[in-house]
XYZ file of C-alpha atoms in Angstrom:
287
model
C 228.234 272.387 150.257
C 225.363 269.736 149.191
C 227.550 267.413 146.230
C 228.584 264.040 147.609
C 231.414 262.569 145.678
C 231.556 259.245 144.694
C 235.085 258.178 146.525
C 232.409 259.858 149.797
C 230.113 257.574 149.382
C 231.471 254.570 149.211
C 233.222 255.575 152.132
C 230.661 256.088 154.329
C 228.521 253.129 153.116
C 231.387 250.846 154.596
C 230.803 251.887 157.788
C 227.237 252.105 158.107
C 227.533 248.342 156.355
C 229.452 247.061 158.749
C 229.867 249.899 161.922
C 232.899 249.753 162.912
C 235.926 251.901 161.313
C 238.678 248.730 160.887
C 236.659 246.004 158.823
C 235.644 249.337 156.986
C 238.789 250.175 156.408
C 239.857 246.605 155.600
C 236.685 246.138 153.387
C 238.104 249.345 151.707
C 241.630 248.058 151.397
C 242.842 251.618 153.260
C 243.745 252.174 157.127
C 241.459 253.352 159.103
C 242.562 256.747 159.858
C 242.444 258.349 156.881
C 238.015 256.812 156.542
C 238.165 257.981 159.525
C 239.027 261.788 158.853
C 237.248 261.312 155.707
C 233.648 260.776 157.248
C 234.557 263.423 159.707
C 234.832 265.759 156.631
C 231.261 264.723 155.375
C 229.915 265.213 158.940
C 231.295 268.413 158.701
C 230.245 269.432 155.109
C 226.626 268.573 155.123
C 226.531 269.828 158.681
C 225.560 266.835 160.288
C 226.422 264.030 162.408
C 226.340 260.480 160.869
C 227.478 258.829 163.352
C 227.542 258.154 167.094
C 231.344 256.709 168.041
C 231.492 255.403 171.859
C 232.951 252.349 173.634
C 230.271 249.764 171.979
C 231.226 251.169 168.622
C 229.794 252.515 165.982
C 225.590 253.493 165.474
C 224.275 255.654 163.014
C 222.210 258.736 163.348
C 218.578 259.006 162.301
C 221.025 261.584 159.602
C 223.288 258.733 159.091
C 220.434 256.339 158.323
C 218.819 258.843 155.529
C 222.189 259.286 153.669
C 222.940 255.165 154.203
C 219.720 254.498 152.277
C 220.379 257.593 149.816
C 223.819 256.786 148.990
C 223.126 253.277 148.327
C 220.095 254.680 145.246
C 222.846 256.549 144.626
C 226.260 254.404 143.881
C 224.145 251.639 142.092
C 222.299 254.657 139.471
C 226.083 255.579 139.226
C 227.503 251.791 138.827
C 223.582 251.421 136.084
C 224.406 254.301 134.872
C 228.332 252.601 133.424
C 227.500 249.493 132.892
C 224.366 250.124 130.879
C 227.057 252.994 128.904
C 229.712 250.204 128.450
C 226.875 247.657 127.595
C 225.366 249.968 124.636
C 229.136 250.644 123.489
C 229.506 247.227 122.763
C 233.471 247.298 125.422
C 231.710 244.818 128.362
C 233.006 241.740 127.463
C 235.337 241.004 124.386
C 233.645 240.670 121.164
C 230.842 242.196 123.036
C 227.226 243.086 120.678
C 225.966 247.218 120.153
C 222.598 245.963 120.574
C 221.870 243.411 123.223
C 219.592 243.510 126.284
C 220.262 241.835 129.532
C 217.410 239.675 130.993
C 217.859 238.584 134.894
C 214.713 236.012 135.187
C 214.596 233.629 138.400
C 216.435 230.534 137.620
C 213.162 228.092 137.203
C 210.459 230.040 137.646
C 208.653 230.316 134.666
C 210.520 228.757 131.616
C 207.651 227.854 129.080
C 207.260 231.832 129.152
C 210.703 232.974 129.389
C 211.011 230.625 125.920
C 208.106 231.709 123.965
C 209.107 235.494 125.078
C 212.960 234.838 123.872
C 211.139 232.423 120.756
C 208.816 236.158 120.142
C 211.401 238.740 119.952
C 213.744 236.246 117.928
C 211.263 237.040 115.177
C 210.468 240.320 115.074
C 213.014 242.404 112.714
C 216.172 244.008 114.078
C 215.739 241.647 117.493
C 218.455 242.339 119.592
C 220.736 239.465 121.198
C 218.900 239.014 124.790
C 221.677 237.065 127.453
C 219.190 235.337 129.934
C 221.323 236.378 133.548
C 219.589 232.808 136.312
C 219.321 234.621 139.440
C 218.497 233.734 143.059
C 215.101 234.800 144.772
C 214.743 238.649 144.781
C 218.540 238.745 143.021
C 216.147 240.909 139.948
C 216.367 243.948 142.271
C 219.083 243.934 142.405
C 220.729 243.881 138.795
C 217.901 245.445 137.493
C 219.238 248.990 139.714
C 223.172 248.450 139.945
C 223.219 248.017 135.950
C 223.298 243.849 135.740
C 219.822 243.773 133.371
C 218.115 246.094 131.700
C 214.460 244.053 132.105
C 213.744 241.022 134.894
C 210.841 238.597 134.999
C 210.027 239.211 138.787
C 207.764 237.914 140.729
C 205.121 239.702 143.075
C 204.988 238.828 145.721
C 208.271 237.230 146.228
C 209.999 240.177 144.338
C 208.760 244.179 144.126
C 208.062 246.059 142.235
C 208.699 249.139 143.690
C 210.783 251.668 141.344
C 209.755 250.201 139.000
C 207.683 250.617 135.555
C 206.375 246.886 135.376
C 203.248 244.840 132.856
C 202.242 241.614 133.905
C 202.021 238.456 131.532
C 201.047 234.940 134.051
C 198.890 235.046 136.934
C 199.633 231.230 138.024
C 199.282 228.954 141.406
C 202.315 226.968 143.828
C 203.252 223.461 144.124
C 204.969 221.850 146.930
C 208.920 220.491 145.145
C 209.269 216.735 147.248
C 210.701 213.653 147.160
C 209.314 211.242 145.493
C 208.492 208.604 147.940
C 208.246 210.711 150.474
C 204.369 210.380 152.312
C 203.444 213.897 151.495
C 203.762 212.466 147.534
C 200.999 210.698 147.998
C 198.531 213.699 148.226
C 196.214 214.913 146.152
C 197.018 218.592 147.202
C 198.768 220.478 150.570
C 198.229 223.564 152.456
C 201.122 226.126 153.816
C 200.597 224.171 157.460
C 201.103 220.805 155.855
C 203.739 221.507 154.518
C 205.319 224.114 157.650
C 207.421 222.385 160.156
C 207.828 219.045 158.626
C 210.753 217.080 160.634
C 212.226 214.816 158.489
C 211.815 217.229 155.825
C 212.955 221.054 155.911
C 212.221 223.833 153.138
C 215.519 225.203 151.540
C 216.557 228.394 152.657
C 216.719 230.056 149.970
C 219.654 233.902 150.348
C 217.036 236.924 149.889
C 219.273 240.560 149.986
C 222.646 238.252 150.883
C 221.702 236.461 153.768
C 219.590 233.495 154.252
C 216.693 233.008 156.786
C 216.452 231.227 159.855
C 215.668 228.181 159.909
C 216.326 224.081 159.781
C 216.732 223.564 156.295
C 219.488 223.651 153.786
C 220.917 226.691 152.947
C 220.067 226.466 148.747
C 222.673 228.359 146.175
C 221.627 227.301 143.199
C 218.570 225.766 141.047
C 220.949 221.579 140.375
C 221.825 222.283 144.082
C 218.510 222.132 145.221
C 216.952 219.513 143.412
C 219.581 216.886 144.090
C 218.738 217.608 148.544
C 214.796 216.339 146.893
C 216.142 213.699 145.324
C 217.788 212.165 147.799
C 214.688 213.344 150.464
C 217.198 215.999 152.194
C 214.327 218.987 151.772
C 211.558 220.334 149.801
C 210.912 223.701 148.267
C 207.635 225.663 147.342
C 207.511 227.675 143.521
C 205.221 228.335 141.289
C 203.691 226.145 139.000
C 205.467 226.177 135.864
C 208.409 224.603 138.237
C 207.067 221.075 137.231
C 209.448 221.915 133.624
C 212.396 221.186 135.035
C 211.287 218.425 138.429
C 213.020 215.204 137.691
C 211.800 211.835 138.033
C 212.365 211.219 141.397
C 210.614 214.940 142.623
C 206.471 215.029 142.950
C 205.014 218.207 142.634
C 201.859 218.855 144.373
C 199.465 221.750 144.041
C 199.262 223.926 147.361
C 195.596 224.950 147.362
C 195.937 227.569 149.997
C 199.601 229.737 148.683
C 198.629 233.019 147.298
C 199.465 232.906 143.382
C 202.163 233.971 142.116
C 201.793 237.194 139.548
C 204.851 237.258 136.836
C 205.672 240.279 135.617
C 208.463 241.965 133.397
C 209.585 244.896 135.054
C 212.511 247.168 133.673
C 214.030 251.385 134.908
C 210.955 253.582 134.571
C 213.760 256.484 132.815
C 214.842 254.309 130.288
C 214.470 255.492 126.266
C 216.284 252.257 124.679
C 213.840 251.353 121.385
C 215.204 247.977 121.640
C 213.988 248.042 125.268
C 210.614 248.663 124.559
C 209.977 245.991 120.980
C 211.193 243.399 123.926
C 208.543 244.332 126.293
C 206.246 244.961 123.310
C 206.626 241.574 122.479
C 205.948 240.184 125.952
C 202.228 242.178 126.576
C 201.581 240.195 123.698
C 201.990 236.578 124.364
């Protein structure tokens, strides 16, 4: 049989991500023996071995790696369908509007562009309600895939546009955001090498796909935390030039001469047939 049940995918993904039946069972809120039987039954139905089990633990086979990737995408699509259907019916939140789009944006990025877009679209006849959903670095991609968002402002090269339709809206340079009293803040320009290894001012680290990259800099969860740590002289950050809109008096922005340009795109799922979404995209491309 080539069909898979949602329950089976959830079970397999838990084991494939944890690589441990006990932790996977705990994550799923079930006992380990029925989870093991479910995975064995799935392997028999598909006719392939998905996991190798030995004394050292569990590892994925080549077929298991394929199902991990494909299964994640399939579950995201199912979840997205349910979320967008409920949103279209206005049942996803108390008092929810049936004419509403969720726009995912990276917190603090493209502020001026976002404001122009919201104002221009609000002036359109029969404009829908736009709910702005701030996110961390690279979270817009996941929000589009699992249905938490209908459309997103995304930034290359940091975001991947793979699997989405998109239109380019803005290209801008990058800046280093520094404590105003730091010696580097007195420079008119800086290079990436200048800021790559500053012992007293390590670069802030944002999570990417749920994990933080290695490094000595503080782990950042939101923009307010970042702004305060920069003001206190504990870290610095690299942002698109438009981030100047949220700087404090205790911050200084210095252009980076060799950082790649940041291109802001409006992106959406390719299968969307929403006329409301099409109207928002049309407004964005006319800014």
